[in-house]
Amino acid sequence: MGPLSARLLIQRGRPKSDRLGKIRSLDLSGLKLHSEHLDPKLLSRLKQLQELDLSNNQLESLPANLGLSHLRILRCANNQLGDVTTFCQFPQLEELSLEGNPFLTVNDNLKVSFLLPKLRKVNGKDASSTSSQVENLNRELTSRVTAHWEKFMASLSPEEKAEKAQSDFVRSAVRDVRYGPESLSEFTQWRVQMISEELVASGGTQVHEANILERLPKATVTQESRASPVALKRPDDVPLNLSPKKRVCTSPLAHVEGSPVASDGGQPALKLEPLHFLQCHSKNNSPQDLETQLWACAFEPAWEEGHAGATSQTVATCGGEAVCVIDCQTGIVLHKYKTPGEEFFSVAWTSLTVVTQAGHKKRWSVLAAAGLRGQVRLLHVRAGFCCGVIRAHKRAIATLCFSPTHETHLFTASYDKRIILWDIGVPNHDYEFQASQLLTLDTTSTPLRVCPVASCPDAYLLAGCEGGCCCWDVRLDQPQKRRVCEVEFVFSEGSEVSGRRVDGLAFVNEDVVASKGNSLGTICLWSWSQTWVGRGSQSTVAVVVLARLQWSPTELAYFSLSTCPDKGIVLCGDEEGNVWIYDVRHILMQQPPLPAAPQAPTQILKWPQPRALSQTVTKTMVNTVVTNPTFTYLTALTDSNIVAIWKRH
């Protein structure tokens, strides 16, 4: 498609007229338009245009001077937009469609809400909750920038103020003023720069909260949208119909039992504050739904350009027909993906580097989700759509796991007693995945957990199964593409005990494995390297046990243990709503022989008292617990439809 012409605009405009100035609605969708094809001189002749459809093109941005000041409805779905700041030229805009622009994020949604004061709908949904969130962020950022200005100016001498305020303050504010979750940092820094520049221009006298709010719509408090978390009743009687903003937990620190092991001089017990209790997977968003079971959660990989040590506070959870992506600090559900008729059992993250049609490199966080239907859905979380479906198995998928060394390699484990290794590939210019099958691993019982061996993830895969713990050779340079279990691990003498279910499996470090389910009331720590060295040519090998951790004596199954290798932590929930926390660093450093008796937990995180939750939720089963790598946030899932989030202090 070349540049637009007046003839084309007249052909596609409504009502039919031979004058551009009479057109009120214009459809320019599906013309393969690039940004340079939008001629401002031509489009500015559309003096009465109120509705414009630019969807299904290849636009990376909109020119800043289109002159369409009366535009009320704009459709830009399915383009390649990467910037929304030029939308400020449409001050009368009431409805906006941006679906299918994979490089736009939740930060751009907030920018749009700030720039367009009359906006009522975004992507067909009510925009008031986003406007309310923007209003609160602006209020806090304005206050913080103003405080930073006062502190900054107080540090300067009179002769320095005029010169340095202009050159240094904005840079200082953008660097030092922080508020809100990391996932919204692009928006908050953008606003900090704007507020700072206004302060400098006015000499510190003209930027007030009222000035900011004049540019925003009067947001009304509404019932929760379907994608918003519904908080359970808190001790200070917070009502259930709050708009989806930060829910500050005023309950006391969670009661902790147990004491730190003092072999290394003792450590203070971890202080974990309950932040949020959400029912974001509820059927029809009903707070009365205490039956939807939640199955798995995973933290987004911490990746930030120029900040290798960045820590994620974004967690994905799955249960029922929904996958939710939650910011742990604020409790805001950033995204919600639903598939009617599905029941999601597992989620797993990976980060991909993709190249756009314009040759720009972009980093994507891709979330894989799977469950009852045997299909893997690949979700582009920031853009909020599914960009690929792998019909992986004919029966339900129990668990997913990405390779730690190959970002496109995904293991799927199914009730069809097979584990398949897929290469999901890198999406093409239409953001579509073309997955290919690399290996099929046969099991003799249902695989429940899969875990690449930490010291050699490209060579061996461990799986906890209904019938025990098994290992496969997954090297791709071997000719066989379908393989049987190479080794079965035995945890105790006697075949009756060795065949017990293993429903928890994770590496604590590069050598030590934590597993659960092979003996009641304990979690086993065993050495991969010592066990493997003693294998020889045997197909059944007794594990070299390093220690056992005392756990709940329950006979119930499917409590998924997890580890935080960076901190030497093992975690597991139980049937009473408790989270058992083990700091095992002292065990890993001890020389054998270790004590034969099971080691007590470092502490037990108790489920909050009934007054901190709904009175109907007095006891619940915590079946999954995960933390981010720095152990800053802890997320627990229950069988009664509650996502619980704690923060460590």
Short mmCIF file of C-alpha atoms in Angstrom, two decimals, residues 204-591:
data_model
loop_
_atom_site.label_atom_id
_atom_site.label_comp_id
_atom_site.label_asym_id
_atom_site.label_seq_id
_atom_site.Cartn_x
_atom_site.Cartn_y
_atom_site.Cartn_z
CA GLY A 204 8.46 24.88 42.27
CA THR A 205 5.18 26.72 42.76
CA GLN A 206 2.71 25.48 40.15
CA VAL A 207 2.53 21.72 40.33
CA HIS A 208 -0.16 20.62 42.74
CA GLU A 209 -2.32 17.56 42.92
CA ALA A 210 -5.34 19.53 41.72
CA ASN A 211 -3.53 20.51 38.53
CA ILE A 212 -2.82 16.89 37.78
CA LEU A 213 -6.34 15.71 38.50
CA GLU A 214 -7.89 18.31 36.19
CA ARG A 215 -6.49 16.24 33.33
CA LEU A 216 -8.17 13.08 34.55
CA PRO A 217 -11.79 11.97 34.32
CA LYS A 218 -13.84 11.86 37.49
CA ALA A 219 -13.35 8.18 38.25
CA THR A 220 -16.19 6.53 40.08
CA VAL A 221 -15.85 3.60 42.43
CA THR A 222 -17.37 0.62 40.65
CA GLN A 223 -17.87 -3.03 41.25
CA GLU A 224 -14.86 -5.18 40.43
CA SER A 225 -14.39 -5.91 36.75
CA ARG A 226 -14.10 -9.53 35.80
CA ALA A 227 -10.32 -9.23 35.58
CA SER A 228 -9.95 -7.63 38.99
CA PRO A 229 -9.18 -9.38 42.25
CA VAL A 230 -11.90 -9.64 44.86
CA ALA A 231 -10.31 -9.25 48.26
CA LEU A 232 -11.62 -11.29 51.14
CA LYS A 233 -12.89 -9.40 54.14
CA ARG A 234 -10.04 -7.98 56.15
CA PRO A 235 -9.84 -7.24 59.91
CA ASP A 236 -10.67 -3.58 59.39
CA ASP A 237 -13.88 -4.48 57.52
CA VAL A 238 -12.71 -3.39 54.07
CA PRO A 239 -15.78 -3.86 51.81
CA LEU A 240 -15.71 -6.32 48.93
CA ASN A 241 -16.61 -3.78 46.25
CA LEU A 242 -13.43 -1.71 46.39
CA SER A 243 -11.94 -0.68 43.08
CA PRO A 244 -8.80 -2.69 42.23
CA LYS A 245 -6.17 -0.63 43.96
CA LYS A 246 -3.60 -1.48 46.57
CA ARG A 247 -5.05 -3.42 49.47
CA VAL A 248 -2.96 -2.61 52.50
CA CYS A 249 -3.05 -5.42 55.01
CA THR A 250 -3.44 -4.11 58.52
CA SER A 251 -3.40 -7.50 60.18
CA PRO A 252 -0.46 -8.31 62.45
CA LEU A 253 2.51 -10.33 61.28
CA ALA A 254 1.58 -13.92 60.62
CA HIS A 255 1.99 -16.06 63.71
CA VAL A 256 5.11 -18.19 63.45
CA GLU A 257 5.96 -21.39 65.24
CA GLY A 258 9.28 -23.17 65.41
CA SER A 259 12.71 -21.72 66.00
CA PRO A 260 15.77 -21.32 63.83
CA VAL A 261 18.31 -24.13 63.90
CA ALA A 262 21.24 -22.80 65.86
CA SER A 263 24.09 -24.79 64.36
CA ASP A 264 25.51 -21.65 62.80
CA GLY A 265 24.89 -19.43 65.77
CA GLY A 266 21.19 -19.06 65.13
CA GLN A 267 19.22 -16.77 62.87
CA PRO A 268 16.15 -14.71 63.66
CA ALA A 269 12.87 -16.13 62.43
CA LEU A 270 11.72 -14.78 59.10
CA LYS A 271 9.22 -11.94 59.41
CA LEU A 272 6.46 -12.52 56.89
CA GLU A 273 3.60 -10.05 56.63
CA PRO A 274 0.37 -11.10 54.91
CA LEU A 275 -0.33 -8.59 52.15
CA HIS A 276 -3.26 -9.87 50.10
CA PHE A 277 -5.87 -12.62 50.02
CA LEU A 278 -7.50 -12.72 46.58
CA GLN A 279 -10.31 -14.66 44.94
CA CYS A 280 -9.36 -13.72 41.39
CA HIS A 281 -10.27 -17.16 39.97
CA SER A 282 -13.86 -17.10 41.21
CA LYS A 283 -16.67 -18.24 38.94
CA ASN A 284 -18.54 -15.14 37.78
CA ASN A 285 -16.24 -13.15 40.10
CA SER A 286 -18.32 -14.26 43.07
CA PRO A 287 -16.88 -13.87 46.59
CA GLN A 288 -19.05 -16.84 47.61
CA ASP A 289 -17.02 -19.18 45.38
CA LEU A 290 -14.85 -21.13 47.84
CA GLU A 291 -14.73 -24.30 45.75
CA THR A 292 -12.62 -23.46 42.69
CA GLN A 293 -9.34 -25.30 43.24
CA LEU A 294 -6.07 -23.52 42.51
CA TRP A 295 -3.26 -25.71 41.28
CA ALA A 296 -0.03 -23.95 40.37
CA CYS A 297 1.80 -20.64 40.42
CA ALA A 298 5.13 -19.35 39.11
CA PHE A 299 7.05 -16.07 39.30
CA GLU A 300 7.90 -14.26 36.09
CA PRO A 301 11.61 -14.44 35.17
CA ALA A 302 13.42 -11.39 36.49
CA TRP A 303 14.72 -9.68 33.38
CA GLU A 304 15.33 -5.98 32.94
CA GLU A 305 17.66 -4.46 30.40
CA GLY A 306 20.75 -3.18 32.14
CA HIS A 307 19.68 -4.66 35.49
CA ALA A 308 20.76 -8.29 35.62
CA GLY A 309 19.87 -8.54 39.30
CA ALA A 310 16.30 -7.35 38.91
CA THR A 311 13.79 -9.24 41.00
CA SER A 312 10.35 -10.17 39.78
CA GLN A 313 7.31 -9.46 41.91
CA THR A 314 4.88 -10.69 39.24
CA VAL A 315 3.35 -14.12 39.78
CA ALA A 316 1.09 -16.22 37.54
CA THR A 317 -1.55 -18.44 39.13
CA CYS A 318 -3.90 -20.97 37.59
CA GLY A 319 -7.11 -22.66 38.64
CA GLY A 320 -10.51 -23.28 37.13
CA GLU A 321 -10.83 -21.78 33.67
CA ALA A 322 -8.53 -18.83 34.37
CA VAL A 323 -4.87 -17.85 34.48
CA CYS A 324 -4.14 -14.67 36.46
CA VAL A 325 -1.00 -12.53 36.51
CA ILE A 326 -0.73 -10.64 39.81
CA ASP A 327 1.54 -7.90 41.10
CA CYS A 328 2.48 -9.08 44.59
CA GLN A 329 3.14 -5.65 46.07
CA THR A 330 -0.20 -4.08 45.15
CA GLY A 331 -2.38 -7.17 44.80
CA ILE A 332 -3.55 -5.90 41.41
CA VAL A 333 -4.43 -8.53 38.82
CA LEU A 334 -2.48 -7.20 35.85
CA HIS A 335 -3.94 -9.67 33.37
CA LYS A 336 -6.54 -12.42 33.36
CA TYR A 337 -6.88 -15.05 30.63
CA LYS A 338 -9.91 -17.34 30.50
CA THR A 339 -10.76 -20.41 28.44
CA PRO A 340 -14.34 -21.57 29.08
CA GLY A 341 -14.49 -25.31 29.67
CA GLU A 342 -10.79 -25.59 30.52
CA GLU A 343 -9.33 -26.33 33.94
CA PHE A 344 -5.75 -25.12 34.16
CA PHE A 345 -3.37 -27.30 36.19
CA SER A 346 0.05 -25.78 35.47
CA VAL A 347 1.86 -22.60 34.39
CA ALA A 348 5.49 -21.97 33.42
CA TRP A 349 7.39 -18.87 32.24
CA THR A 350 10.12 -18.28 29.70
CA SER A 351 11.75 -15.15 28.23
CA LEU A 352 12.30 -14.85 24.48
CA THR A 353 14.13 -12.32 22.34
CA VAL A 354 12.16 -11.57 19.17
CA VAL A 355 12.88 -9.30 16.20
CA THR A 356 10.12 -7.06 14.87
CA GLN A 357 9.45 -6.37 11.19
CA ALA A 358 11.33 -3.11 11.66
CA GLY A 359 14.38 -5.02 12.90
CA HIS A 360 14.06 -4.02 16.56
CA LYS A 361 14.84 -6.58 19.25
CA LYS A 362 12.22 -7.01 21.94
CA ARG A 363 12.27 -9.13 25.08
CA TRP A 364 9.09 -11.10 25.66
CA SER A 365 7.89 -12.86 28.75
CA VAL A 366 5.82 -15.81 27.51
CA LEU A 367 3.59 -17.79 29.85
CA ALA A 368 2.66 -21.39 29.06
CA ALA A 369 -0.55 -22.70 30.62
CA ALA A 370 -2.10 -26.17 30.32
CA GLY A 371 -4.59 -28.49 31.96
CA LEU A 372 -7.62 -30.66 31.39
CA ARG A 373 -7.81 -30.40 27.60
CA GLY A 374 -4.23 -31.52 26.97
CA GLN A 375 -3.44 -28.27 25.17
CA VAL A 376 -0.64 -25.81 25.93
CA ARG A 377 -1.57 -22.16 25.47
CA LEU A 378 1.29 -19.71 24.94
CA LEU A 379 0.26 -16.34 26.35
CA HIS A 380 1.89 -13.02 25.49
CA VAL A 381 1.15 -11.60 28.91
CA ARG A 382 1.99 -7.92 28.38
CA ALA A 383 -0.26 -7.67 25.34
CA GLY A 384 -2.91 -9.91 26.87
CA PHE A 385 -3.56 -12.47 24.15
CA CYS A 386 -2.87 -16.11 23.27
CA CYS A 387 -0.38 -16.35 20.41
CA GLY A 388 -0.13 -20.13 20.10
CA VAL A 389 -1.81 -23.40 21.03
CA ILE A 390 0.05 -26.74 21.11
CA ARG A 391 -2.21 -29.78 20.99
CA ALA A 392 0.26 -31.68 23.08
CA HIS A 393 -1.61 -34.66 24.56
CA LYS A 394 -4.93 -36.47 24.24
CA ARG A 395 -5.35 -36.48 28.02
CA ALA A 396 -4.91 -33.82 30.70
CA ILE A 397 -1.51 -32.21 31.27
CA ALA A 398 -0.42 -32.44 34.90
CA THR A 399 2.61 -30.16 34.80
CA LEU A 400 4.83 -27.98 32.59
CA CYS A 401 8.51 -27.06 32.85
CA PHE A 402 10.80 -24.95 30.63
CA SER A 403 14.43 -25.92 30.24
CA PRO A 404 16.73 -23.63 32.26
CA THR A 405 19.27 -23.56 29.40
CA HIS A 406 17.11 -23.50 26.25
CA GLU A 407 14.46 -20.80 26.47
CA THR A 408 12.25 -22.42 23.80
CA HIS A 409 12.36 -26.00 25.14
CA LEU A 410 9.24 -27.03 27.07
CA PHE A 411 8.48 -30.32 28.87
CA THR A 412 4.81 -31.36 29.14
CA ALA A 413 3.81 -34.25 31.42
CA SER A 414 0.41 -35.87 30.94
CA TYR A 415 -2.02 -38.38 32.38
CA ASP A 416 -1.44 -40.35 29.16
CA LYS A 417 1.80 -41.47 30.88
CA ARG A 418 4.04 -39.56 28.53
CA ILE A 419 6.42 -36.63 28.91
CA ILE A 420 7.07 -34.73 25.68
CA LEU A 421 9.87 -32.24 25.02
CA TRP A 422 8.79 -29.48 22.63
CA ASP A 423 10.65 -26.67 20.92
CA ILE A 424 8.06 -23.89 20.87
CA GLY A 425 10.30 -21.80 18.59
CA VAL A 426 10.39 -18.02 18.30
CA PRO A 427 7.22 -16.33 17.04
CA ASN A 428 7.12 -15.03 13.48
CA HIS A 429 6.16 -11.51 12.39
CA ASP A 430 2.50 -12.36 12.91
CA TYR A 431 3.35 -13.42 16.50
CA GLU A 432 2.54 -17.06 15.81
CA PHE A 433 4.44 -20.03 17.26
CA GLN A 434 5.27 -23.16 15.28
CA ALA A 435 6.12 -25.81 17.86
CA SER A 436 7.97 -29.02 17.02
CA GLN A 437 8.22 -32.25 19.00
CA LEU A 438 11.77 -33.25 19.99
CA LEU A 439 11.41 -36.24 22.36
CA THR A 440 8.78 -38.54 23.84
CA LEU A 441 9.47 -40.11 27.23
CA ASP A 442 7.30 -43.06 28.29
CA THR A 443 6.37 -43.54 31.94
CA THR A 444 4.79 -46.49 33.72
CA SER A 445 2.58 -44.24 35.86
CA THR A 446 1.26 -40.68 35.75
CA PRO A 447 4.05 -38.05 35.96
CA LEU A 448 3.19 -35.39 38.56
CA ARG A 449 6.32 -33.21 38.70
CA VAL A 450 9.20 -32.81 36.24
CA CYS A 451 12.57 -31.27 36.99
CA PRO A 452 15.71 -31.03 34.80
CA VAL A 453 18.78 -32.15 36.77
CA ALA A 454 20.36 -28.91 37.99
CA SER A 455 23.99 -29.85 37.28
CA CYS A 456 23.27 -31.26 33.79
CA PRO A 457 19.85 -30.02 32.61
CA ASP A 458 20.50 -30.89 28.97
CA ALA A 459 21.33 -34.50 29.81
CA TYR A 460 18.84 -35.80 32.39
CA LEU A 461 15.27 -35.20 33.50
CA LEU A 462 13.78 -36.26 36.84
CA ALA A 463 10.08 -36.89 37.31
CA GLY A 464 8.02 -37.56 40.40
CA CYS A 465 5.29 -40.02 39.39
CA GLU A 466 2.39 -41.92 40.92
CA GLY A 467 4.65 -44.97 41.02
CA GLY A 468 7.89 -43.38 42.23
CA CYS A 469 10.78 -41.21 41.02
CA CYS A 470 12.23 -41.83 37.54
CA CYS A 471 14.99 -40.43 35.35
CA TRP A 472 15.42 -40.16 31.58
CA ASP A 473 18.32 -39.36 29.27
CA VAL A 474 17.15 -36.30 27.32
CA ARG A 475 20.29 -35.61 25.29
CA LEU A 476 19.24 -34.56 21.82
CA ASP A 477 22.36 -35.95 20.14
CA GLN A 478 21.11 -39.48 20.81
CA PRO A 479 19.24 -41.18 17.92
CA GLN A 480 16.16 -42.47 19.77
CA LYS A 481 13.30 -39.97 19.81
CA ARG A 482 11.13 -42.15 22.03
CA ARG A 483 12.65 -43.38 25.28
CA VAL A 484 11.71 -45.39 28.34
CA CYS A 485 12.71 -44.63 31.92
CA GLU A 486 16.44 -45.19 32.37
CA VAL A 487 16.59 -45.32 36.17
CA GLU A 488 14.04 -45.63 38.98
CA PHE A 489 15.10 -44.26 42.35
CA VAL A 490 14.29 -46.17 45.53
CA PHE A 491 13.98 -44.35 48.85
CA SER A 492 13.83 -47.30 51.23
CA GLU A 493 14.44 -51.02 51.37
CA GLY A 494 11.58 -53.15 50.14
CA SER A 495 9.61 -52.85 46.91
CA GLU A 496 6.37 -51.93 48.67
CA VAL A 497 7.84 -48.74 50.07
CA SER A 498 9.99 -47.91 47.03
CA GLY A 499 6.98 -47.71 44.75
CA ARG A 500 5.23 -44.95 46.67
CA ARG A 501 4.00 -41.83 44.91
CA VAL A 502 6.42 -38.88 44.61
CA ASP A 503 4.31 -35.72 44.39
CA GLY A 504 6.95 -33.15 45.33
CA LEU A 505 10.31 -32.69 43.60
CA ALA A 506 12.76 -29.78 43.33
CA PHE A 507 16.49 -29.08 43.47
CA VAL A 508 17.77 -27.18 46.51
CA ASN A 509 21.12 -26.54 44.86
CA GLU A 510 23.04 -28.11 41.95
CA ASP A 511 23.30 -31.43 43.75
CA VAL A 512 20.70 -31.80 46.50
CA VAL A 513 17.14 -32.86 45.64
CA ALA A 514 14.12 -32.37 47.88
CA SER A 515 11.34 -34.92 47.31
CA LYS A 516 8.10 -35.74 49.09
CA GLY A 517 5.53 -38.50 49.10
CA ASN A 518 7.72 -41.59 49.39
CA SER A 519 7.33 -41.70 53.18
CA LEU A 520 4.63 -40.23 55.39
CA GLY A 521 5.37 -37.14 57.45
CA THR A 522 8.79 -36.34 55.98
CA ILE A 523 10.51 -34.56 53.11
CA CYS A 524 13.66 -36.27 51.89
CA LEU A 525 16.91 -34.48 50.97
CA TRP A 526 19.17 -36.65 48.81
CA SER A 527 22.31 -36.26 46.72
CA TRP A 528 22.00 -36.58 42.95
CA SER A 529 25.75 -36.95 42.36
CA GLN A 530 26.35 -39.57 45.05
CA THR A 531 23.30 -41.53 43.93
CA TRP A 532 24.30 -41.40 40.25
CA VAL A 533 27.91 -42.44 40.91
CA GLY A 534 26.66 -45.58 42.68
CA ARG A 535 24.32 -46.50 39.88
CA GLY A 536 26.55 -48.65 37.71
CA SER A 537 24.39 -50.42 35.13
CA GLN A 538 21.40 -50.88 37.43
CA SER A 539 17.92 -49.77 36.44
CA THR A 540 16.84 -49.40 40.09
CA VAL A 541 19.04 -47.36 42.43
CA ALA A 542 18.73 -46.50 46.12
CA VAL A 543 19.10 -42.78 46.72
CA VAL A 544 21.82 -41.47 49.02
CA VAL A 545 19.75 -39.72 51.69
CA LEU A 546 21.38 -36.70 53.33
CA ALA A 547 18.59 -35.76 55.73
CA ARG A 548 14.87 -35.94 56.34
CA LEU A 549 12.70 -32.95 57.17
CA GLN A 550 9.74 -33.28 59.51
CA TRP A 551 6.46 -32.48 57.76
CA SER A 552 2.74 -32.99 58.33
CA PRO A 553 1.73 -36.62 59.08
CA THR A 554 -1.24 -36.33 56.70
CA GLU A 555 -2.04 -39.14 54.29
CA LEU A 556 -3.42 -36.64 51.77
CA ALA A 557 -1.40 -36.23 48.57
CA TYR A 558 -0.53 -33.62 45.93
CA PHE A 559 1.04 -30.95 48.12
CA SER A 560 3.66 -29.47 45.83
CA LEU A 561 6.90 -28.58 47.60
CA SER A 562 9.15 -25.88 46.18
CA THR A 563 12.61 -24.48 46.83
CA CYS A 564 14.35 -21.12 46.81
CA PRO A 565 17.89 -22.22 45.83
CA ASP A 566 19.40 -18.75 46.19
CA LYS A 567 18.46 -18.79 49.89
CA GLY A 568 18.71 -22.53 50.67
CA ILE A 569 14.99 -22.69 51.49
CA VAL A 570 12.50 -25.57 51.14
CA LEU A 571 8.75 -24.86 51.43
CA CYS A 572 5.60 -26.94 51.54
CA GLY A 573 1.97 -26.36 52.53
CA ASP A 574 -0.25 -28.75 54.44
CA GLU A 575 -3.89 -29.71 55.02
CA GLU A 576 -4.33 -27.16 57.86
CA GLY A 577 -3.40 -24.08 55.84
CA ASN A 578 0.15 -23.89 57.23
CA VAL A 579 3.33 -23.22 55.25
CA TRP A 580 6.32 -25.24 56.47
CA ILE A 581 9.59 -23.38 55.92
CA TYR A 582 13.00 -25.05 56.16
CA ASP A 583 16.31 -23.20 56.01
CA VAL A 584 18.55 -26.14 55.05
CA ARG A 585 21.86 -24.34 54.53
CA HIS A 586 23.24 -25.72 57.78
CA ILE A 587 22.28 -29.25 56.69
CA LEU A 588 24.02 -28.83 53.35
CA MET A 589 27.21 -27.70 55.08
CA GLN A 590 27.30 -30.45 57.73
CA GLN A 591 29.61 -33.41 57.37
#
